[in-house]
mmCIF file of C-alpha atoms and ligand atoms in Angstrom:
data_model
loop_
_atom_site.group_PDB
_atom_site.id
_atom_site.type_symbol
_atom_site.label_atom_id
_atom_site.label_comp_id
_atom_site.label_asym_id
_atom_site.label_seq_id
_atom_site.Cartn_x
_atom_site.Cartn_y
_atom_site.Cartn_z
ATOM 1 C CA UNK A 1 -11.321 130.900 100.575
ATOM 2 C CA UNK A 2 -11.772 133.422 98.081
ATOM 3 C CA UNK A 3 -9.735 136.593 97.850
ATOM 4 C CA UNK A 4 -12.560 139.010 99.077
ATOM 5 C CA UNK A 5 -13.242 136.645 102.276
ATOM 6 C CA UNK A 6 -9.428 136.872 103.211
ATOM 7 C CA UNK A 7 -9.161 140.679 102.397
ATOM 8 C CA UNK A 8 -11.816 140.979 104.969
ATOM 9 C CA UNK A 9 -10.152 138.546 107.659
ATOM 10 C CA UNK A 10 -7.106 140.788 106.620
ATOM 11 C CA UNK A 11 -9.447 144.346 107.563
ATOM 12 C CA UNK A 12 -10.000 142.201 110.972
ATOM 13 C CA UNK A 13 -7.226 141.300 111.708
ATOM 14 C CA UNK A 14 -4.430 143.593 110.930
ATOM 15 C CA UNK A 15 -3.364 146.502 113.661
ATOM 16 C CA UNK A 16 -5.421 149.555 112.304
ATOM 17 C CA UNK A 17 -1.775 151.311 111.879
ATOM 18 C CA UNK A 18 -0.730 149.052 109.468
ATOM 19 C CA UNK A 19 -3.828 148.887 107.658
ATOM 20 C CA UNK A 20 -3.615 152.590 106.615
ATOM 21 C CA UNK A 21 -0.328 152.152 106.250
ATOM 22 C CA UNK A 22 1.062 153.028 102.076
ATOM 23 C CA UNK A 23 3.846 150.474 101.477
ATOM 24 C CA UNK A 24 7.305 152.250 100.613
ATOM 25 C CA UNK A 25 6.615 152.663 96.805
ATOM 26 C CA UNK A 26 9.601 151.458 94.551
ATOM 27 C CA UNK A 27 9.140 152.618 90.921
ATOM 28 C CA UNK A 28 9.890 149.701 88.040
ATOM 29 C CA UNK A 29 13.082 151.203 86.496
ATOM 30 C CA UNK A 30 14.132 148.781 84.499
ATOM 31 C CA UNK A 31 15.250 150.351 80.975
ATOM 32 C CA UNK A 32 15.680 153.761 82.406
ATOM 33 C CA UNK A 33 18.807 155.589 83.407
ATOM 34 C CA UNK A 34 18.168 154.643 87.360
ATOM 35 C CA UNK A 35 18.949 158.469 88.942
ATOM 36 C CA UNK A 36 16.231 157.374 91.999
ATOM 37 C CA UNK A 37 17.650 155.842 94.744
ATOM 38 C CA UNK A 38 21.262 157.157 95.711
ATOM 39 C CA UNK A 39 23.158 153.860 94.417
ATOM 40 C CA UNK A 40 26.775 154.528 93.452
ATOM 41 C CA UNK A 41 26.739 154.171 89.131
ATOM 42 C CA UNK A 42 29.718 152.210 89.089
ATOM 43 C CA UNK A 43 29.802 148.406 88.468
ATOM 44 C CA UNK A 44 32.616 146.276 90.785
ATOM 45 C CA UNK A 45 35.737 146.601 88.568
ATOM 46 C CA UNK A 46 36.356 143.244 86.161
ATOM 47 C CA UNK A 47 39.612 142.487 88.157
ATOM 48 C CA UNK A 48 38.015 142.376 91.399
ATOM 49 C CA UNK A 49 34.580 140.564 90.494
ATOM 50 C CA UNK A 50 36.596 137.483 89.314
ATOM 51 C CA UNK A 51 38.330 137.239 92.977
ATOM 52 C CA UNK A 52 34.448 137.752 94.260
ATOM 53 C CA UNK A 53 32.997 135.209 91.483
ATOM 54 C CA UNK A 54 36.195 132.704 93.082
ATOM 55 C CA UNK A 55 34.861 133.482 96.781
ATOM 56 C CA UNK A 56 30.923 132.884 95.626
ATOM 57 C CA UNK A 57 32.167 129.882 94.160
ATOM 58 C CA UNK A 58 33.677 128.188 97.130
ATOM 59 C CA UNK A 59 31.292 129.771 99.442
ATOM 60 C CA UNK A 60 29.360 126.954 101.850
ATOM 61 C CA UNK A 61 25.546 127.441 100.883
ATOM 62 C CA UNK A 62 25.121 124.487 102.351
ATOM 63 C CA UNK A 63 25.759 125.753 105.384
ATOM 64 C CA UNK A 64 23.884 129.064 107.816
ATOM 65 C CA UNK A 65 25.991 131.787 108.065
ATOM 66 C CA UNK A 66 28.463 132.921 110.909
ATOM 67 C CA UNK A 67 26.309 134.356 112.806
ATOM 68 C CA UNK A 68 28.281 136.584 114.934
ATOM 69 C CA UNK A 69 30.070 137.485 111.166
ATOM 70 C CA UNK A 70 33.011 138.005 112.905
ATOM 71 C CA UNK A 71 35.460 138.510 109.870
ATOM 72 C CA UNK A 72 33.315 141.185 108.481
ATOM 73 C CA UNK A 73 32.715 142.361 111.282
ATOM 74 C CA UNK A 74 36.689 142.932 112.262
ATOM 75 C CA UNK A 75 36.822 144.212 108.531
ATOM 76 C CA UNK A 76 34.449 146.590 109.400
ATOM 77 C CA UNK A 77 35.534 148.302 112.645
ATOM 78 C CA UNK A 78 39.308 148.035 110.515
ATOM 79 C CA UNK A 79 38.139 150.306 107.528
ATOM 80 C CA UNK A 80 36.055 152.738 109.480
ATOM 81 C CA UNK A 81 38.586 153.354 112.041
ATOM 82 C CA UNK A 82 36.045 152.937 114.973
ATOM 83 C CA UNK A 83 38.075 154.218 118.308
ATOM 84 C CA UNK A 84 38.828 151.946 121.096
ATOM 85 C CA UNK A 85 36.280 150.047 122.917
ATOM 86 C CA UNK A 86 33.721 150.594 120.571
ATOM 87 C CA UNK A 87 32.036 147.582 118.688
ATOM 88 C CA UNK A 88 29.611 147.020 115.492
ATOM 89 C CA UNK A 89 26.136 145.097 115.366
ATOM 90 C CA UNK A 90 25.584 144.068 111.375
ATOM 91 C CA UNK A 91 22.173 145.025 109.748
ATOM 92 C CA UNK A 92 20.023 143.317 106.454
ATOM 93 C CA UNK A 93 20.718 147.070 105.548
ATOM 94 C CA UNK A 94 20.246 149.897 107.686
ATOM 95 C CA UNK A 95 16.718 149.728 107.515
ATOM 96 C CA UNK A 96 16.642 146.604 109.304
ATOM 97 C CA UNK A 97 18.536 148.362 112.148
ATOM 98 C CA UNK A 98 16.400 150.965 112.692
ATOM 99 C CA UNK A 99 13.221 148.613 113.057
ATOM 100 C CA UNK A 100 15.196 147.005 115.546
ATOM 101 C CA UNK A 101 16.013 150.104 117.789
ATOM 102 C CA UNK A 102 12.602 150.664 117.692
ATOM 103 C CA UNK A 103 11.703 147.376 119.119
ATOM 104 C CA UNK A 104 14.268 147.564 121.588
ATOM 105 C CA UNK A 105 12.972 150.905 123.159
ATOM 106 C CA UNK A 106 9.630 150.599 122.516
ATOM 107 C CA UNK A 107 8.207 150.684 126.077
ATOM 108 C CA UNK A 108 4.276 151.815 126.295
ATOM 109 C CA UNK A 109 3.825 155.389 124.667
ATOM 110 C CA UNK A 110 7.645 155.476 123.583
ATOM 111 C CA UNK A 111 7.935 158.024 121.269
ATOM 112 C CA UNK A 112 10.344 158.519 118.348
ATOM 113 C CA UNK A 113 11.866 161.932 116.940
ATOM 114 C CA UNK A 114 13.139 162.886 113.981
ATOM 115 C CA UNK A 115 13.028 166.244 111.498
ATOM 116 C CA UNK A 116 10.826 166.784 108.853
ATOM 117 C CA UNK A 117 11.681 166.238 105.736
ATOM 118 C CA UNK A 118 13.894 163.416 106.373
ATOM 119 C CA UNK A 119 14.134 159.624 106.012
ATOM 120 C CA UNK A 120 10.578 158.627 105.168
ATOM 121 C CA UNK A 121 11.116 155.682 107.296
ATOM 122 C CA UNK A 122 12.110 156.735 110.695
ATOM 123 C CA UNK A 123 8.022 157.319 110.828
ATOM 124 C CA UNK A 124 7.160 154.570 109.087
ATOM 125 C CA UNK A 125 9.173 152.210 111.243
ATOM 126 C CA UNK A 126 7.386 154.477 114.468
ATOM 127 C CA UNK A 127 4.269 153.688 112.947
ATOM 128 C CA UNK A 128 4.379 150.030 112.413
ATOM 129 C CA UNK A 129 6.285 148.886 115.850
ATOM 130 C CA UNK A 130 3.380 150.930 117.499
ATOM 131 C CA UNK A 131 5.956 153.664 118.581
ATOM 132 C CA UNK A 132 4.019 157.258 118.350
ATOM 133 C CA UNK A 133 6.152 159.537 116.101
ATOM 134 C CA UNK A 134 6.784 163.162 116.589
ATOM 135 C CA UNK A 135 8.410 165.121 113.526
ATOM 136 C CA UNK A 136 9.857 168.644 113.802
ATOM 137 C CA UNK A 137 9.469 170.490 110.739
ATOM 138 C CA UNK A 138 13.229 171.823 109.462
ATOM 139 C CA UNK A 139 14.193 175.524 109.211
ATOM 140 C CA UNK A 140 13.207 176.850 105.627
ATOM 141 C CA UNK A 141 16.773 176.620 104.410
ATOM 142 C CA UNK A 142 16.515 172.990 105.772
ATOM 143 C CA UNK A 143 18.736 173.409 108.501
ATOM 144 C CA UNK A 144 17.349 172.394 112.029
ATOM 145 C CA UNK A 145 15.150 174.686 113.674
ATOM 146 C CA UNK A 146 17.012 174.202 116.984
ATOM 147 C CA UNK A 147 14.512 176.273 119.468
ATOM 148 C CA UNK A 148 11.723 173.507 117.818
ATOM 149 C CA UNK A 149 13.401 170.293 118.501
ATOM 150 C CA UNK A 150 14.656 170.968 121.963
ATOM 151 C CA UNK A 151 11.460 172.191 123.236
ATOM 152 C CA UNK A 152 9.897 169.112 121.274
ATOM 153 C CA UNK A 153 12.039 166.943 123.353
ATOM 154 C CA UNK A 154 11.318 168.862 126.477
ATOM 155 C CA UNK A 155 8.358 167.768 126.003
ATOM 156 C CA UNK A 156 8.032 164.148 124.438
ATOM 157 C CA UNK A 157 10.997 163.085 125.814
ATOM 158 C CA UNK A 158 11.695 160.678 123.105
ATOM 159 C CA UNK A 159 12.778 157.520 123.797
ATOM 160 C CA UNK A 160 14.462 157.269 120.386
ATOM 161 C CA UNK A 161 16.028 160.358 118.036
ATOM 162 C CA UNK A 162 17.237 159.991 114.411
ATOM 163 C CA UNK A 163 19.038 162.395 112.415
ATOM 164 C CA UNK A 164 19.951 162.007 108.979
ATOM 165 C CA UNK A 165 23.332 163.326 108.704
ATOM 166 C CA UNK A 166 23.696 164.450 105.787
ATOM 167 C CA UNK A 167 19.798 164.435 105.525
ATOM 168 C CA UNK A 168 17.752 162.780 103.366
ATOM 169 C CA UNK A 169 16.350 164.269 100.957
ATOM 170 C CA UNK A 170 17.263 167.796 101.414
ATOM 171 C CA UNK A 171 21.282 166.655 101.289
ATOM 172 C CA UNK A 172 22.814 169.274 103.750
ATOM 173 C CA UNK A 173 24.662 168.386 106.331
ATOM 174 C CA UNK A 174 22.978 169.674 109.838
ATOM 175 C CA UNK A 175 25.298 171.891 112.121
ATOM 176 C CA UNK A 176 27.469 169.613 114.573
ATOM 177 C CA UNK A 177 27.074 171.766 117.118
ATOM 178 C CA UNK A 178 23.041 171.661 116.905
ATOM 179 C CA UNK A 179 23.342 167.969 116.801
ATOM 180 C CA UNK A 180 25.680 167.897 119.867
ATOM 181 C CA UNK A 181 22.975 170.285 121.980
ATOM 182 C CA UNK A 182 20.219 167.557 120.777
ATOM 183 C CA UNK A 183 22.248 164.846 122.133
ATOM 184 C CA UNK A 184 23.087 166.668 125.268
ATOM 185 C CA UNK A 185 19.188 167.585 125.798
ATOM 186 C CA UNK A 186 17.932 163.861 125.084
ATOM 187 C CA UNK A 187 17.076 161.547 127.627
ATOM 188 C CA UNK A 188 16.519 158.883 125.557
ATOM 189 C CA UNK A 189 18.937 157.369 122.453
ATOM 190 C CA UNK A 190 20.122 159.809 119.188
ATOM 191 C CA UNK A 191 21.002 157.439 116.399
ATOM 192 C CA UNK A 192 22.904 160.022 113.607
ATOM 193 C CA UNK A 193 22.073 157.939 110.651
ATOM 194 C CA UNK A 194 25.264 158.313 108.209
ATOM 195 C CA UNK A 195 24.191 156.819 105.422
ATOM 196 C CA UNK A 196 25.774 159.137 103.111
ATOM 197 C CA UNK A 197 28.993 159.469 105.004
ATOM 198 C CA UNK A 198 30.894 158.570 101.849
ATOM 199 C CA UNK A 199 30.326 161.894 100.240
ATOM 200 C CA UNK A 200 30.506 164.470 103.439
ATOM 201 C CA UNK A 201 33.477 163.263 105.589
ATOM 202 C CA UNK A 202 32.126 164.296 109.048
ATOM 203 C CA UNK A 203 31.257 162.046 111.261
ATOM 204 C CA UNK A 204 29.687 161.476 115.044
ATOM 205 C CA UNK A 205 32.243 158.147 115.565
ATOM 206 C CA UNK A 206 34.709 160.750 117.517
ATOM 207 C CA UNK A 207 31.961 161.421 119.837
ATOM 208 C CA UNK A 208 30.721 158.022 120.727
ATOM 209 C CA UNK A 209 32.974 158.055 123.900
ATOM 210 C CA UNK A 210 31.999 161.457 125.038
ATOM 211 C CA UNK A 211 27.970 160.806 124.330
ATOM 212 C CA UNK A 212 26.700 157.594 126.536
ATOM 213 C CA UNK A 213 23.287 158.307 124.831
ATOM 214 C CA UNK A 214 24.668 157.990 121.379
ATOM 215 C CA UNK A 215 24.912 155.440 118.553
ATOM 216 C CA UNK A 216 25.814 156.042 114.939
ATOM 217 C CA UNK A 217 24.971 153.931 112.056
ATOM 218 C CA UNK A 218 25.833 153.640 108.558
ATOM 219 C CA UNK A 219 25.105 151.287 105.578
ATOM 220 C CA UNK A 220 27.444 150.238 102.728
ATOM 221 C CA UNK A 221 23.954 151.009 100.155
ATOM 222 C CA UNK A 222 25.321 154.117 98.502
ATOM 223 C CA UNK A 223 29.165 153.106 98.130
ATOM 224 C CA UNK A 224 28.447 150.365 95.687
ATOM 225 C CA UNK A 225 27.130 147.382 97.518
ATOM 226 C CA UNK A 226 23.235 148.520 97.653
ATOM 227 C CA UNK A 227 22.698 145.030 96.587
ATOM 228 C CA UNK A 228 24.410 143.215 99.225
ATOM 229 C CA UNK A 229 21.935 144.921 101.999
ATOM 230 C CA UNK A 230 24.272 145.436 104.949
ATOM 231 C CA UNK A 231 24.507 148.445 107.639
ATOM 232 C CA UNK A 232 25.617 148.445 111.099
ATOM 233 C CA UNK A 233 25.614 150.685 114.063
ATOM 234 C CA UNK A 234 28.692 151.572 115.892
ATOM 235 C CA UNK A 235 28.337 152.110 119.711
ATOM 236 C CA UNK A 236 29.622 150.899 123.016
ATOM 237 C CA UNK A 237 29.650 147.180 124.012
ATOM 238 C CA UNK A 238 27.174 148.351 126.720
ATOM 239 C CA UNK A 239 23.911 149.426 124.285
ATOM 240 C CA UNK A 240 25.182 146.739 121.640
ATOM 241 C CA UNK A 241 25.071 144.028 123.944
ATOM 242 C CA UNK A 242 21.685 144.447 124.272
ATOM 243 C CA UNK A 243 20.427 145.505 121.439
ATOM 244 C CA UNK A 244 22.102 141.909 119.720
ATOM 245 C CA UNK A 245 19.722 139.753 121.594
ATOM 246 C CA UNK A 246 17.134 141.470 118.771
ATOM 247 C CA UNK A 247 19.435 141.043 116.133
ATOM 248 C CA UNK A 248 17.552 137.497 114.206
ATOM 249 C CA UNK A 249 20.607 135.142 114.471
ATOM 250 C CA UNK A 250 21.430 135.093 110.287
ATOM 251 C CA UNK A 251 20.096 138.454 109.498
ATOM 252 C CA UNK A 252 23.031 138.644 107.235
ATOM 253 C CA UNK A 253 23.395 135.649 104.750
ATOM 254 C CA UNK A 254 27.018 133.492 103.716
ATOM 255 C CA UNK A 255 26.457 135.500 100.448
ATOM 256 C CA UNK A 256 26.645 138.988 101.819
ATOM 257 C CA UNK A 257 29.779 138.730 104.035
ATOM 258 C CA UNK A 258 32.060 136.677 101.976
ATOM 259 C CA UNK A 259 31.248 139.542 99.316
ATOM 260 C CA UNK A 260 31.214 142.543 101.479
ATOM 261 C CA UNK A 261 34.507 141.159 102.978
ATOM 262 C CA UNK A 262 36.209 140.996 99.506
ATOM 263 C CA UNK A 263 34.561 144.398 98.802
ATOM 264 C CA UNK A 264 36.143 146.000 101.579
ATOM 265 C CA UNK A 265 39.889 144.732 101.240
ATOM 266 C CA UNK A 266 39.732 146.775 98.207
ATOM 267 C CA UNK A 267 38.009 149.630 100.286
ATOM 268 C CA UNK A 268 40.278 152.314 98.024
ATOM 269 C CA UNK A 269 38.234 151.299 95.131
ATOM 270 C CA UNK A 270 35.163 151.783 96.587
ATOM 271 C CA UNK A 271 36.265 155.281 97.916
ATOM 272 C CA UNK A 272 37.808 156.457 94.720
ATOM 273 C CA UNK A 273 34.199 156.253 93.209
ATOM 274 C CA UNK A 274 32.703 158.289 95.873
ATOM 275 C CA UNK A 275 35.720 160.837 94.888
ATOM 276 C CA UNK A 276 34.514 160.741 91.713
ATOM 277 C CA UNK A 277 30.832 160.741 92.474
ATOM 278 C CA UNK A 278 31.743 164.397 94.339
ATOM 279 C CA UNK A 279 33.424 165.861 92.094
ATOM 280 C CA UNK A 280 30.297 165.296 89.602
ATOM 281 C CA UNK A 281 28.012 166.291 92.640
ATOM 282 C CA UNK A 282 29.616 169.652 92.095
ATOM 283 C CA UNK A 283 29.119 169.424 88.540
ATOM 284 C CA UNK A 284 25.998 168.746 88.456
ATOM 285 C CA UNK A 285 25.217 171.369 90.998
ATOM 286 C CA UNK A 286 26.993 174.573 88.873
ATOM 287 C CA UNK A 287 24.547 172.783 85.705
ATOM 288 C CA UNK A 288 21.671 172.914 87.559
ATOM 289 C CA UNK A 289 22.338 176.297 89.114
ATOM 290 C CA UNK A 290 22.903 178.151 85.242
ATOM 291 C CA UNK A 291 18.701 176.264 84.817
ATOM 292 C CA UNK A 292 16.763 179.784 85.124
ATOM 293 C CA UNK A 293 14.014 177.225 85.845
ATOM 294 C CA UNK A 294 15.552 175.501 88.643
ATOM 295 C CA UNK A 295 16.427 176.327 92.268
ATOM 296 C CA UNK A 296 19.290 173.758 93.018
ATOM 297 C CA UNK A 297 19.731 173.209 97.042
ATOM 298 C CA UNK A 298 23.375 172.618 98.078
ATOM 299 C CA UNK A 299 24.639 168.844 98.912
ATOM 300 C CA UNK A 300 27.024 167.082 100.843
ATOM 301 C CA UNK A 301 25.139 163.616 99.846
ATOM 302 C CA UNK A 302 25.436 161.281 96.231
ATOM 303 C CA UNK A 303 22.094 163.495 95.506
ATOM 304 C CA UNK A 304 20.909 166.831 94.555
ATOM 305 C CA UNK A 305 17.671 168.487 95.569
ATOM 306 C CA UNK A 306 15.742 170.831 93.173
ATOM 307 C CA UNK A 307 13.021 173.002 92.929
ATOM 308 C CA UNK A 308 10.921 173.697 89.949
ATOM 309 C CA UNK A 309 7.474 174.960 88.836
ATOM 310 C CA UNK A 310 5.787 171.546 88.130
ATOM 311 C CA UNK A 311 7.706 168.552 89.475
ATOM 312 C CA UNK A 312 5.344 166.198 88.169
ATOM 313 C CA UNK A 313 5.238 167.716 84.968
ATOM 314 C CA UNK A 314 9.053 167.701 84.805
ATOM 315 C CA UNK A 315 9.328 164.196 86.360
ATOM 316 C CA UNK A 316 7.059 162.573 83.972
ATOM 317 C CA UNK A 317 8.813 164.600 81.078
ATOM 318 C CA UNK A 318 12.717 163.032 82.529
ATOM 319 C CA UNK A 319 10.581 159.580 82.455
ATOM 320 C CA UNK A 320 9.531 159.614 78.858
ATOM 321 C CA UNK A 321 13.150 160.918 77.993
ATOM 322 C CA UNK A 322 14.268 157.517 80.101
ATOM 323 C CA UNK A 323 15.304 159.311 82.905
ATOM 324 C CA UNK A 324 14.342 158.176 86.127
ATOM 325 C CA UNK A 325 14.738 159.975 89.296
ATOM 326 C CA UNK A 326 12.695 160.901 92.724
ATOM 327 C CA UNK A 327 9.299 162.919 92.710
ATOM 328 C CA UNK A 328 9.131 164.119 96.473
ATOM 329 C CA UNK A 329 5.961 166.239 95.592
ATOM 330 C CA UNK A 330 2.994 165.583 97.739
ATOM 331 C CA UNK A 331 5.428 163.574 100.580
ATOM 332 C CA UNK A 332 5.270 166.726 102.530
ATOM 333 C CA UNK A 333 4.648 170.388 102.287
ATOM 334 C CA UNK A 334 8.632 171.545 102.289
ATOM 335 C CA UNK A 335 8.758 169.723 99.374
ATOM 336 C CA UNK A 336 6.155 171.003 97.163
ATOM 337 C CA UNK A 337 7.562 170.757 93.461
ATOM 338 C CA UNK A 338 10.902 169.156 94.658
ATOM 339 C CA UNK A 339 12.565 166.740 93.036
ATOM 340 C CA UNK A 340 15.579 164.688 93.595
ATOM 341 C CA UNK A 341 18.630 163.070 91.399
ATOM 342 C CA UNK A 342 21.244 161.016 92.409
ATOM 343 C CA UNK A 343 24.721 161.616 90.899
ATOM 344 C CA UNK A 344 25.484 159.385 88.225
ATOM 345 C CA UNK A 345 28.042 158.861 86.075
ATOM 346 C CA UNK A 346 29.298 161.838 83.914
ATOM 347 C CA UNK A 347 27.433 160.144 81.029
ATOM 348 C CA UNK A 348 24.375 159.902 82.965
ATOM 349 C CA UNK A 349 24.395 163.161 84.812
ATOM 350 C CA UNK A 350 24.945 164.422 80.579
ATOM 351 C CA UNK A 351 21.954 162.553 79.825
ATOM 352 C CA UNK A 352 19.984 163.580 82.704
ATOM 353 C CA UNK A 353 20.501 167.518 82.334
ATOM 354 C CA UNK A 354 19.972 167.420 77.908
ATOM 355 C CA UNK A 355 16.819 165.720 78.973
ATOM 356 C CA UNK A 356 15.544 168.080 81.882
ATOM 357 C CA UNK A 357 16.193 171.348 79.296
ATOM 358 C CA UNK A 358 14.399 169.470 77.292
ATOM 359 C CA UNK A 359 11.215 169.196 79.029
ATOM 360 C CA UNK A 360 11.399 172.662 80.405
ATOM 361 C CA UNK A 361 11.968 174.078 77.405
ATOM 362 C CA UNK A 362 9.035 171.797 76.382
ATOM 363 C CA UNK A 363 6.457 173.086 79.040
ATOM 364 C CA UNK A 364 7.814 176.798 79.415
HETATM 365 N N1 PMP D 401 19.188 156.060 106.167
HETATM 366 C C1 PMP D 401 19.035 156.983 105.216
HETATM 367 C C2 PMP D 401 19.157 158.419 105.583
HETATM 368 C C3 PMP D 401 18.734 156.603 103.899
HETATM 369 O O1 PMP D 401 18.566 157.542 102.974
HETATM 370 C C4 PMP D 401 18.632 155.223 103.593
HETATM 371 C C5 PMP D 401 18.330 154.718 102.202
HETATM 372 N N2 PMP D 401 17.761 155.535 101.313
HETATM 373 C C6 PMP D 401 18.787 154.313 104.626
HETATM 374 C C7 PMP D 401 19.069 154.762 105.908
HETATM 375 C C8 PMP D 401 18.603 152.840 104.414
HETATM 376 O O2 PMP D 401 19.629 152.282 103.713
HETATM 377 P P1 PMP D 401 19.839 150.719 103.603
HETATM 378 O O3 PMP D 401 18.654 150.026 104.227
HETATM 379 O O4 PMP D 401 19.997 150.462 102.171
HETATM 380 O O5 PMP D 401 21.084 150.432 104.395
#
């Protein structure tokens, strides 16, 4: 069959939704100083990748994983101090969780909520499990606009809600007590998505008892194991138990636990870097503040926000420097001209700042 005849067996078949669909663009980076994608900078220490090197070694390949993953899993609900009678479901990252809560709820004209701009793939999720997705624009200083999502969810009455907490990509963290009234008003689930819990130190867990509507989740992508592709909501037994009948038996491979496990006994490491990867935040921040050029949006993520007159101009001008970060201009109207830079280390963050004066000073 040639390639035309199948592309137009593919226009036939394929669900219209996913045929206008853009895949989730990831940029070739290799060779660049990689500022794009909120990964923590910092390698596994020496010491502790020959005790992981010793695990992969002895690890049975032959064999399918646990698949309950019950060690990590215990590891897990250990380090993040879940409370009592609250249990974990493991993810291939947190991405694959969130398709999955979309599959669980989606009933006939479900619909899913979130803000706008947030998590580009809360809607793209929506949009290719056939949910239909509803997103409230922020406040202008990106907090929520909390009038606009309670009356949205008056009248939707979402089946599923996710907020970003802190959000991605603006980086603020969202007022608890706005996020407590959302959870209050929904009648269907509100996930708070903690991805970047590492680097704000507030979290929804407390509340899981007090909110039968309410899950959390997190993912281990942005304190150092982005590789390993593992995130897991925390809720009660009673949504968990049903929501693991979706889960695909070995959704997270021998590979991934023994290493996470390892990872995690040394849990102090991994939060010393995000230490670290604060105190540069603020750094960073104060440098980009003293940029007459650039408007510099507070964080409480691994990332910085930032305004400037051409964000093309300047993110093609970081590129040929070999700096690499985000271009969120054009991915919606709040973030015309934005741009967005994870922390790095203090060598990078060096790097990243000589190089944006640089091209300013270039195109001024
Ligand atoms: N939630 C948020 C808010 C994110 O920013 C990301 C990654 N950028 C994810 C979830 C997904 O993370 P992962 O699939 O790596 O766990």
């Amino acid at each position: 069959m040639s390639s035309n005849s199948a592309s137009v067996l593919a226009g036939a078949l394929l669900r219209q939704e996913v045929l206008d669909l853009h895949a989730y663009h990831v940029q070739d980076s290799s060779g660049y100083i990689k500022l794009d994608a909120m990964e923590n900078p910092y390698p596994v220490p020496p010491a502790l990748r020959a005790e992981i090197a010793e695990v992969v070694a002895a690890a049975a390949i032959n064999r399918y994983p646990d698949p309950g993953a019950v060690t990590l899993k215990e590891k897990i609900c250990d380090v993040t101090g879940l409370p009592k009678g609250m249990e974990v479901l493991l993810g291939n990252g947190s991405d694959e969780l969130i398709q999955l809560l979309a599959m669980a709820v989606n009933k006939p004209d479900a619909v899913l909520l979130s803000v706008e701009p947030s998590f580009v793939m809360y809607k793209m999720i929506a949009i290719f499990t056939g949910m239909r997705y509803v997103g409230v624009p922020l406040a202008s200083d990106f907090s929520l606009d909390l009038p606009a999502t309670l009356a949205a969810i008056k009248r939707e009455r979402p089946a599923l809600v996710f907020l970003s907490y802190p959000n991605n990509p603006t980086g603020n963290l969202f007022s608890a007590q706005d996020v407590m009234q959302i959870i209050e008003a929904s009648p269907g689930l509100v996930v708070v998505d903690e991805a970047y819990y590492a680097f704000a130190r507030d979290s929804f867990i407390p509340h899981l008892a007090r909110y039968p509507n309410l899950l959390v989740m997190r993912t281990f992508s942005k304190l150092g194991m982005a590789g390993l592709r593992l995130g897991f909501l925390a809720g009660s037994a009673a949504w968990l138990g049903q929501l693991e009948k979706l889960r695909l038996p070995y959704n997270v491979g021998v590979l991934p636990q023994l290493v996470a496990e390892k990872l995690l006994a040394h849990h102090d490491v991994l939060l010393q870097q995000a230490e670290q990867i604060k105190l540069d935040r603020a750094k960073l921040y104060q440098q980009l503040r003293e940029i007459a050029a650039v408007k510099v949006y507070p964080s409480e993520a691994n990332f910085l926000l930032f305004r400037v007159a051409n964000a093309t101009v300047v993110f093609n001008g970081l590129k040929q420097r070999g700096v690499l970060i985000k271009n969120l201009n054009g991915g919606h109207t709040m973030l015309t001209d934005c741009l967005r830079v994870t922390v790095g280390t203090p060598d990078e963050n060096e790097k990243f700042i000589a190089a944006l004066q640089e091209t300013i000073n270039q195109s001024a």
